Short mmCIF file of N, CA and C in Angstrom, two decimals:
data_model
loop_
_atom_site.label_atom_id
_atom_site.label_comp_id
_atom_site.label_asym_id
_atom_site.label_seq_id
_atom_site.Cartn_x
_atom_site.Cartn_y
_atom_site.Cartn_z
N GLY E 26 -28.78 60.46 26.11
CA GLY E 26 -29.08 59.45 25.29
C GLY E 26 -29.83 58.30 25.86
N VAL E 27 -30.42 57.74 24.95
CA VAL E 27 -31.20 56.55 25.21
C VAL E 27 -30.29 55.34 25.00
N SER E 28 -30.25 54.45 26.04
CA SER E 28 -29.42 53.26 25.90
C SER E 28 -30.24 52.16 25.23
N SER E 29 -29.55 51.41 24.47
CA SER E 29 -30.27 50.34 23.79
C SER E 29 -30.19 49.07 24.63
N VAL E 30 -31.30 48.45 24.84
CA VAL E 30 -31.38 47.22 25.61
C VAL E 30 -31.76 46.10 24.64
N LYS E 31 -30.94 45.03 24.68
CA LYS E 31 -31.27 43.91 23.82
C LYS E 31 -32.39 43.10 24.43
N ALA E 32 -33.25 42.65 23.64
CA ALA E 32 -34.33 41.79 24.11
C ALA E 32 -33.76 40.41 24.41
N TYR E 33 -34.22 39.82 25.49
CA TYR E 33 -33.73 38.48 25.89
C TYR E 33 -34.35 37.44 24.99
N THR E 34 -33.51 36.65 24.42
CA THR E 34 -34.00 35.53 23.62
C THR E 34 -33.51 34.25 24.28
N PRO E 35 -34.43 33.41 24.72
CA PRO E 35 -34.01 32.19 25.41
C PRO E 35 -33.27 31.25 24.46
N GLY E 36 -32.19 30.67 25.00
CA GLY E 36 -31.43 29.71 24.22
C GLY E 36 -31.97 28.31 24.44
N GLN E 37 -31.49 27.41 23.68
CA GLN E 37 -31.96 26.04 23.82
C GLN E 37 -31.11 25.35 24.89
N PHE E 38 -31.80 24.66 25.81
CA PHE E 38 -31.11 23.96 26.89
C PHE E 38 -30.70 22.59 26.40
N GLU E 39 -29.45 22.29 26.62
CA GLU E 39 -28.96 20.97 26.26
C GLU E 39 -28.33 20.34 27.51
N PRO E 40 -28.91 19.22 27.97
CA PRO E 40 -28.34 18.59 29.15
C PRO E 40 -26.94 18.05 28.85
N GLN E 41 -26.08 18.15 29.86
CA GLN E 41 -24.72 17.66 29.71
C GLN E 41 -24.42 16.70 30.85
N ALA E 42 -23.72 15.65 30.52
CA ALA E 42 -23.32 14.67 31.54
C ALA E 42 -22.24 15.30 32.41
N PRO E 43 -22.24 14.96 33.71
CA PRO E 43 -21.18 15.49 34.56
C PRO E 43 -19.83 14.90 34.15
N ALA E 44 -18.78 15.57 34.57
CA ALA E 44 -17.44 15.09 34.25
C ALA E 44 -17.24 13.69 34.84
N LEU E 45 -16.60 12.82 34.11
CA LEU E 45 -16.46 11.43 34.51
C LEU E 45 -15.56 11.26 35.74
N GLY E 46 -14.48 12.01 35.83
CA GLY E 46 -13.53 11.87 36.94
C GLY E 46 -14.17 12.11 38.31
N PRO E 47 -14.79 13.28 38.52
CA PRO E 47 -15.42 13.52 39.82
C PRO E 47 -16.56 12.55 40.14
N THR E 48 -17.31 12.14 39.12
CA THR E 48 -18.39 11.18 39.33
C THR E 48 -17.83 9.84 39.82
N LEU E 49 -16.78 9.36 39.17
CA LEU E 49 -16.15 8.11 39.59
C LEU E 49 -15.56 8.23 40.99
N ALA E 50 -15.00 9.40 41.30
CA ALA E 50 -14.42 9.60 42.64
C ALA E 50 -15.50 9.53 43.71
N VAL E 51 -16.66 10.10 43.46
CA VAL E 51 -17.76 10.06 44.43
C VAL E 51 -18.24 8.62 44.62
N PHE E 52 -18.46 7.91 43.51
CA PHE E 52 -18.91 6.52 43.62
C PHE E 52 -17.86 5.64 44.30
N ALA E 53 -16.60 5.81 43.93
CA ALA E 53 -15.54 4.98 44.52
C ALA E 53 -15.41 5.24 46.02
N SER E 54 -15.48 6.50 46.43
CA SER E 54 -15.36 6.78 47.86
C SER E 54 -16.58 6.25 48.62
N THR E 55 -17.76 6.36 48.05
CA THR E 55 -18.96 5.85 48.70
C THR E 55 -18.89 4.33 48.85
N PHE E 56 -18.57 3.65 47.77
CA PHE E 56 -18.50 2.18 47.83
C PHE E 56 -17.32 1.72 48.67
N GLY E 57 -16.23 2.48 48.65
CA GLY E 57 -15.07 2.13 49.48
C GLY E 57 -15.40 2.18 50.97
N VAL E 58 -16.08 3.23 51.38
CA VAL E 58 -16.46 3.36 52.79
C VAL E 58 -17.46 2.27 53.17
N ALA E 59 -18.43 1.98 52.29
CA ALA E 59 -19.42 0.93 52.58
C ALA E 59 -18.74 -0.43 52.67
N ALA E 60 -17.80 -0.71 51.79
CA ALA E 60 -17.09 -2.00 51.82
C ALA E 60 -16.26 -2.12 53.09
N TYR E 61 -15.57 -1.05 53.48
CA TYR E 61 -14.78 -1.09 54.71
C TYR E 61 -15.69 -1.34 55.91
N TRP E 62 -16.83 -0.67 55.93
CA TRP E 62 -17.77 -0.85 57.04
C TRP E 62 -18.24 -2.30 57.10
N TRP E 63 -18.67 -2.87 55.96
CA TRP E 63 -19.25 -4.20 55.95
C TRP E 63 -18.21 -5.30 56.12
N LEU E 64 -17.03 -5.13 55.52
CA LEU E 64 -16.03 -6.20 55.53
C LEU E 64 -15.05 -6.12 56.69
N VAL E 65 -14.88 -4.96 57.32
CA VAL E 65 -13.91 -4.82 58.41
C VAL E 65 -14.60 -4.51 59.73
N LEU E 66 -15.37 -3.43 59.77
CA LEU E 66 -15.96 -3.01 61.05
C LEU E 66 -17.02 -3.97 61.57
N VAL E 67 -17.93 -4.41 60.71
CA VAL E 67 -19.00 -5.29 61.17
C VAL E 67 -18.46 -6.59 61.75
N PRO E 68 -17.56 -7.32 61.05
CA PRO E 68 -17.02 -8.55 61.65
C PRO E 68 -16.27 -8.30 62.96
N SER E 69 -15.51 -7.22 63.02
CA SER E 69 -14.76 -6.91 64.24
C SER E 69 -15.70 -6.65 65.41
N GLU E 70 -16.73 -5.87 65.18
CA GLU E 70 -17.69 -5.58 66.25
C GLU E 70 -18.49 -6.82 66.65
N ARG E 71 -18.76 -7.69 65.70
CA ARG E 71 -19.47 -8.94 66.02
C ARG E 71 -18.61 -9.81 66.94
N ARG E 72 -17.31 -9.89 66.64
CA ARG E 72 -16.42 -10.68 67.50
C ARG E 72 -16.36 -10.08 68.90
N ASP E 73 -16.24 -8.75 68.97
CA ASP E 73 -16.20 -8.10 70.28
C ASP E 73 -17.49 -8.33 71.05
N LEU E 74 -18.61 -8.24 70.35
CA LEU E 74 -19.90 -8.47 71.00
C LEU E 74 -20.02 -9.91 71.48
N ALA E 75 -19.54 -10.85 70.67
CA ALA E 75 -19.59 -12.27 71.06
C ALA E 75 -18.76 -12.50 72.32
N LYS E 76 -17.59 -11.88 72.38
CA LYS E 76 -16.75 -12.03 73.57
C LYS E 76 -17.42 -11.41 74.79
N ASN E 77 -18.05 -10.24 74.58
CA ASN E 77 -18.72 -9.56 75.69
C ASN E 77 -19.91 -10.37 76.18
N LYS E 78 -20.59 -11.06 75.28
CA LYS E 78 -21.74 -11.85 75.68
C LYS E 78 -21.32 -13.15 76.36
N ASN E 79 -20.07 -13.55 76.17
CA ASN E 79 -19.60 -14.79 76.78
C ASN E 79 -18.78 -14.57 78.04
N LYS E 80 -18.09 -13.45 78.12
CA LYS E 80 -17.25 -13.21 79.28
C LYS E 80 -17.44 -11.82 79.88
N GLY E 81 -18.02 -10.90 79.15
CA GLY E 81 -18.12 -9.52 79.59
C GLY E 81 -19.37 -9.24 80.39
N GLY E 82 -19.76 -7.99 80.38
CA GLY E 82 -20.90 -7.53 81.16
C GLY E 82 -22.23 -8.12 80.74
N LEU E 83 -22.37 -8.45 79.47
CA LEU E 83 -23.63 -9.02 79.01
C LEU E 83 -23.81 -10.47 79.41
N ASN E 84 -22.74 -11.12 79.82
CA ASN E 84 -22.82 -12.53 80.22
C ASN E 84 -23.78 -12.72 81.38
N GLU E 85 -23.68 -11.87 82.39
CA GLU E 85 -24.56 -11.99 83.57
C GLU E 85 -26.01 -11.70 83.18
N TYR E 86 -26.20 -10.70 82.33
CA TYR E 86 -27.55 -10.37 81.86
C TYR E 86 -28.16 -11.55 81.12
N LEU E 87 -27.38 -12.17 80.22
CA LEU E 87 -27.89 -13.32 79.47
C LEU E 87 -28.15 -14.52 80.38
N ASP E 88 -27.32 -14.69 81.42
CA ASP E 88 -27.59 -15.76 82.39
C ASP E 88 -28.92 -15.52 83.11
N ASP E 89 -29.15 -14.27 83.55
CA ASP E 89 -30.42 -13.93 84.20
C ASP E 89 -31.59 -14.20 83.25
N LEU E 90 -31.41 -13.83 82.00
CA LEU E 90 -32.45 -14.03 81.01
C LEU E 90 -32.67 -15.52 80.74
N TYR E 91 -31.60 -16.27 80.68
CA TYR E 91 -31.67 -17.71 80.41
C TYR E 91 -32.44 -18.45 81.51
N TYR E 92 -32.20 -18.05 82.77
CA TYR E 92 -32.83 -18.73 83.89
C TYR E 92 -34.15 -18.11 84.32
N ALA E 93 -34.62 -17.07 83.62
CA ALA E 93 -35.91 -16.46 83.95
C ALA E 93 -37.03 -17.45 83.63
N PRO E 94 -38.10 -17.45 84.43
CA PRO E 94 -39.22 -18.35 84.15
C PRO E 94 -39.78 -18.13 82.75
N ASP E 95 -40.41 -19.15 82.20
CA ASP E 95 -40.86 -19.13 80.81
C ASP E 95 -41.82 -17.98 80.50
N GLY E 96 -42.70 -17.62 81.39
CA GLY E 96 -43.68 -16.58 81.11
C GLY E 96 -43.15 -15.17 81.23
N GLU E 97 -41.96 -14.98 81.73
CA GLU E 97 -41.43 -13.65 81.96
C GLU E 97 -40.43 -13.25 80.88
N ARG E 98 -40.30 -11.94 80.68
CA ARG E 98 -39.30 -11.34 79.80
C ARG E 98 -39.35 -11.91 78.38
N LYS E 99 -40.56 -12.05 77.86
CA LYS E 99 -40.74 -12.67 76.55
C LYS E 99 -40.07 -11.87 75.43
N LEU E 100 -40.21 -10.55 75.46
CA LEU E 100 -39.61 -9.73 74.40
C LEU E 100 -38.09 -9.84 74.42
N GLU E 101 -37.50 -9.79 75.60
CA GLU E 101 -36.04 -9.91 75.70
C GLU E 101 -35.58 -11.29 75.23
N LYS E 102 -36.31 -12.32 75.62
CA LYS E 102 -35.95 -13.68 75.19
C LYS E 102 -36.08 -13.82 73.67
N TRP E 103 -37.10 -13.20 73.10
CA TRP E 103 -37.25 -13.25 71.65
C TRP E 103 -36.08 -12.54 70.97
N PHE E 104 -35.70 -11.36 71.49
CA PHE E 104 -34.63 -10.57 70.89
C PHE E 104 -33.29 -11.32 70.94
N TYR E 105 -33.03 -11.99 72.05
CA TYR E 105 -31.76 -12.71 72.22
C TYR E 105 -31.92 -14.22 71.99
N ALA E 106 -32.94 -14.63 71.28
CA ALA E 106 -33.21 -16.06 71.10
C ALA E 106 -32.02 -16.80 70.48
N GLU E 107 -31.39 -16.20 69.50
CA GLU E 107 -30.26 -16.85 68.85
C GLU E 107 -29.09 -17.06 69.83
N TRP E 108 -28.82 -16.03 70.63
CA TRP E 108 -27.72 -16.14 71.60
C TRP E 108 -28.07 -17.13 72.70
N LEU E 109 -29.32 -17.13 73.13
CA LEU E 109 -29.72 -18.08 74.18
C LEU E 109 -29.63 -19.51 73.66
N ALA E 110 -29.98 -19.73 72.39
CA ALA E 110 -29.87 -21.07 71.80
C ALA E 110 -28.40 -21.50 71.72
N ARG E 111 -27.53 -20.58 71.38
CA ARG E 111 -26.09 -20.89 71.33
C ARG E 111 -25.57 -21.24 72.71
N ARG E 112 -26.02 -20.48 73.71
CA ARG E 112 -25.58 -20.77 75.08
C ARG E 112 -26.06 -22.16 75.50
N GLU E 113 -27.26 -22.53 75.08
CA GLU E 113 -27.79 -23.86 75.41
C GLU E 113 -26.91 -24.94 74.77
N ARG E 114 -26.52 -24.74 73.50
CA ARG E 114 -25.65 -25.71 72.83
C ARG E 114 -24.30 -25.83 73.54
N VAL E 115 -23.75 -24.69 73.94
CA VAL E 115 -22.45 -24.70 74.63
C VAL E 115 -22.57 -25.41 75.98
N ARG E 116 -23.67 -25.16 76.68
CA ARG E 116 -23.87 -25.83 77.98
C ARG E 116 -23.99 -27.34 77.79
N LYS E 117 -24.69 -27.77 76.74
CA LYS E 117 -24.80 -29.20 76.46
C LYS E 117 -23.45 -29.79 76.13
N MET E 118 -22.63 -29.04 75.38
CA MET E 118 -21.27 -29.51 75.06
C MET E 118 -20.46 -29.67 76.34
N SER E 119 -20.57 -28.69 77.22
CA SER E 119 -19.83 -28.74 78.48
C SER E 119 -20.27 -29.91 79.33
N LYS E 120 -21.60 -30.12 79.43
CA LYS E 120 -22.12 -31.24 80.22
C LYS E 120 -21.67 -32.57 79.64
N LYS E 121 -21.70 -32.66 78.31
CA LYS E 121 -21.27 -33.89 77.64
C LYS E 121 -19.79 -34.17 77.93
N THR E 122 -18.97 -33.14 77.90
CA THR E 122 -17.54 -33.29 78.18
C THR E 122 -17.33 -33.76 79.62
N VAL E 123 -18.06 -33.17 80.54
CA VAL E 123 -17.93 -33.55 81.95
C VAL E 123 -18.39 -34.99 82.15
N GLN E 124 -19.51 -35.38 81.52
CA GLN E 124 -20.01 -36.75 81.64
C GLN E 124 -19.01 -37.76 81.06
N GLU E 125 -18.45 -37.42 79.90
CA GLU E 125 -17.47 -38.33 79.29
C GLU E 125 -16.24 -38.48 80.20
N ARG E 126 -15.82 -37.38 80.81
CA ARG E 126 -14.66 -37.42 81.70
C ARG E 126 -14.98 -38.26 82.93
N ASP E 127 -16.19 -38.08 83.48
CA ASP E 127 -16.57 -38.85 84.67
C ASP E 127 -16.68 -40.34 84.35
N GLU E 128 -17.24 -40.66 83.18
CA GLU E 128 -17.40 -42.06 82.79
C GLU E 128 -16.06 -42.74 82.51
N SER E 129 -15.10 -41.95 82.02
CA SER E 129 -13.81 -42.55 81.69
C SER E 129 -12.93 -42.73 82.92
N GLY E 130 -13.32 -42.13 84.02
CA GLY E 130 -12.56 -42.28 85.26
C GLY E 130 -11.32 -41.41 85.30
N VAL E 131 -11.21 -40.44 84.40
CA VAL E 131 -10.07 -39.54 84.39
C VAL E 131 -10.20 -38.59 85.58
N ALA E 132 -9.08 -38.27 86.16
CA ALA E 132 -9.08 -37.36 87.31
C ALA E 132 -9.54 -35.97 86.88
N VAL E 133 -9.67 -35.09 87.82
CA VAL E 133 -10.10 -33.73 87.56
C VAL E 133 -9.16 -33.08 86.55
N LEU E 134 -9.72 -32.24 85.68
CA LEU E 134 -8.91 -31.59 84.65
C LEU E 134 -7.86 -30.69 85.28
N THR E 135 -6.71 -30.66 84.65
CA THR E 135 -5.68 -29.71 85.09
C THR E 135 -6.10 -28.33 84.62
N LYS E 136 -5.42 -27.32 85.10
CA LYS E 136 -5.75 -25.95 84.71
C LYS E 136 -5.56 -25.76 83.21
N GLU E 137 -4.51 -26.35 82.67
CA GLU E 137 -4.25 -26.22 81.23
C GLU E 137 -5.35 -26.91 80.41
N GLU E 138 -5.77 -28.09 80.84
CA GLU E 138 -6.84 -28.80 80.12
C GLU E 138 -8.16 -28.03 80.19
N GLU E 139 -8.41 -27.42 81.33
CA GLU E 139 -9.63 -26.63 81.48
C GLU E 139 -9.59 -25.40 80.57
N GLU E 140 -8.42 -24.75 80.49
CA GLU E 140 -8.27 -23.59 79.61
C GLU E 140 -8.46 -24.00 78.15
N GLN E 141 -7.91 -25.16 77.77
CA GLN E 141 -8.07 -25.65 76.41
C GLN E 141 -9.54 -25.95 76.10
N ALA E 142 -10.26 -26.50 77.07
CA ALA E 142 -11.68 -26.77 76.88
C ALA E 142 -12.45 -25.46 76.69
N ASN E 143 -12.11 -24.46 77.51
CA ASN E 143 -12.77 -23.16 77.38
C ASN E 143 -12.47 -22.51 76.03
N LEU E 144 -11.23 -22.65 75.56
CA LEU E 144 -10.88 -22.09 74.25
C LEU E 144 -11.66 -22.80 73.14
N ALA E 145 -11.84 -24.10 73.28
CA ALA E 145 -12.61 -24.85 72.28
C ALA E 145 -14.06 -24.37 72.26
N ILE E 146 -14.61 -24.11 73.43
CA ILE E 146 -15.98 -23.61 73.51
C ILE E 146 -16.07 -22.22 72.88
N GLU E 147 -15.07 -21.36 73.14
CA GLU E 147 -15.05 -20.02 72.54
C GLU E 147 -14.99 -20.10 71.02
N ARG E 148 -14.16 -21.01 70.50
CA ARG E 148 -14.07 -21.18 69.05
C ARG E 148 -15.41 -21.62 68.48
N GLU E 149 -16.09 -22.51 69.19
CA GLU E 149 -17.41 -22.97 68.74
C GLU E 149 -18.39 -21.80 68.68
N ILE E 150 -18.34 -20.94 69.67
CA ILE E 150 -19.25 -19.80 69.71
C ILE E 150 -18.93 -18.83 68.58
N GLU E 151 -17.64 -18.56 68.34
CA GLU E 151 -17.28 -17.64 67.27
C GLU E 151 -17.65 -18.21 65.91
N GLN E 152 -17.51 -19.51 65.74
CA GLN E 152 -17.87 -20.13 64.46
C GLN E 152 -19.39 -20.15 64.29
N ALA E 153 -20.10 -20.12 65.36
CA ALA E 153 -21.57 -20.15 65.29
C ALA E 153 -22.14 -18.77 64.99
N ALA E 154 -21.29 -17.74 64.87
CA ALA E 154 -21.76 -16.38 64.62
C ALA E 154 -21.31 -15.92 63.23
N PRO E 155 -21.91 -16.48 62.16
CA PRO E 155 -21.50 -16.07 60.83
C PRO E 155 -21.98 -14.66 60.52
N THR E 156 -21.36 -14.04 59.52
CA THR E 156 -21.81 -12.73 59.08
C THR E 156 -23.19 -12.88 58.48
N PRO E 157 -24.13 -12.05 58.90
CA PRO E 157 -25.50 -12.20 58.41
C PRO E 157 -25.63 -11.74 56.96
N ASN E 158 -26.74 -12.05 56.38
CA ASN E 158 -27.07 -11.58 55.05
C ASN E 158 -27.15 -10.06 55.08
N PHE E 159 -26.66 -9.40 54.03
CA PHE E 159 -26.66 -7.93 54.01
C PHE E 159 -28.07 -7.39 54.11
N LEU E 160 -29.03 -8.05 53.46
CA LEU E 160 -30.42 -7.58 53.46
C LEU E 160 -31.20 -8.17 54.63
N SER E 161 -30.65 -8.08 55.84
CA SER E 161 -31.35 -8.57 57.02
C SER E 161 -31.62 -7.41 57.96
N LEU E 162 -32.51 -7.64 58.89
CA LEU E 162 -32.81 -6.59 59.87
C LEU E 162 -31.69 -6.44 60.89
N ASP E 163 -30.62 -7.21 60.72
CA ASP E 163 -29.44 -7.09 61.56
C ASP E 163 -28.55 -5.94 61.08
N ASN E 164 -28.85 -5.41 59.91
CA ASN E 164 -28.07 -4.36 59.29
C ASN E 164 -28.72 -3.01 59.56
N PRO E 165 -28.05 -2.12 60.31
CA PRO E 165 -28.67 -0.83 60.64
C PRO E 165 -28.96 0.04 59.42
N ILE E 166 -28.21 -0.11 58.35
CA ILE E 166 -28.48 0.66 57.13
C ILE E 166 -29.82 0.25 56.54
N ILE E 167 -30.07 -1.04 56.49
CA ILE E 167 -31.34 -1.53 55.94
C ILE E 167 -32.50 -1.07 56.82
N VAL E 168 -32.31 -1.12 58.13
CA VAL E 168 -33.36 -0.67 59.05
C VAL E 168 -33.64 0.83 58.85
N ALA E 169 -32.58 1.63 58.75
CA ALA E 169 -32.76 3.08 58.58
C ALA E 169 -33.46 3.40 57.26
N ILE E 170 -33.03 2.75 56.19
CA ILE E 170 -33.67 2.98 54.88
C ILE E 170 -35.13 2.55 54.93
N SER E 171 -35.43 1.45 55.59
CA SER E 171 -36.81 0.98 55.70
C SER E 171 -37.67 1.98 56.44
N VAL E 172 -37.15 2.53 57.52
CA VAL E 172 -37.91 3.51 58.30
C VAL E 172 -38.16 4.78 57.48
N VAL E 173 -37.15 5.23 56.75
CA VAL E 173 -37.31 6.42 55.90
C VAL E 173 -38.35 6.15 54.82
N LEU E 174 -38.25 5.01 54.14
CA LEU E 174 -39.22 4.69 53.10
C LEU E 174 -40.64 4.55 53.65
N LEU E 175 -40.76 3.98 54.85
CA LEU E 175 -42.07 3.88 55.48
C LEU E 175 -42.62 5.29 55.77
N GLY E 176 -41.76 6.17 56.27
CA GLY E 176 -42.18 7.55 56.53
C GLY E 176 -42.62 8.26 55.26
N VAL E 177 -41.88 8.06 54.18
CA VAL E 177 -42.26 8.67 52.90
C VAL E 177 -43.57 8.11 52.41
N ALA E 178 -43.77 6.80 52.53
CA ALA E 178 -45.01 6.17 52.09
C ALA E 178 -46.21 6.66 52.89
N VAL E 179 -46.01 6.82 54.20
CA VAL E 179 -47.13 7.20 55.06
C VAL E 179 -47.42 8.70 54.97
N PHE E 180 -46.35 9.53 55.05
CA PHE E 180 -46.56 10.97 55.15
C PHE E 180 -46.30 11.74 53.87
N GLY E 181 -45.76 11.11 52.87
CA GLY E 181 -45.46 11.79 51.62
C GLY E 181 -46.65 11.76 50.68
N GLY E 182 -46.59 12.61 49.65
CA GLY E 182 -47.61 12.59 48.61
C GLY E 182 -48.94 13.16 49.01
N ARG E 183 -49.01 13.99 49.99
CA ARG E 183 -50.29 14.59 50.37
C ARG E 183 -50.47 15.91 49.69
#
């Protein structure tokens, strides 16, 4: 026998919205991770970096950079300009404190007074490091997206 084959008749395509539950779960998890990154990880890492730049391994590097002659290490000085300016303000605060102490005739600071002065300087530095604007080049996500978009603009559409 001969088998009968039905002729294919195309049906009408009707777009359907995805299920609401899984869509909301994807958006919520994406925004949740982004919020945790921006609100928890970024501030924590900024504080750690500030401490490292003031007392850690980067402190010596920044001192070398600070005392380098004006014509040298221009790119590095430009990159760390904000931190170098903060260090300048802190040094001026320290000099002013020492001058005021010398003028007042107070004896040398005790260890506790010196520690309190250092803590005050640390607080000033931490307060001087606000969270940057999200749409700044300080944000690696914005930098990565910019590089990808630049690549698409330059190499795409050929």
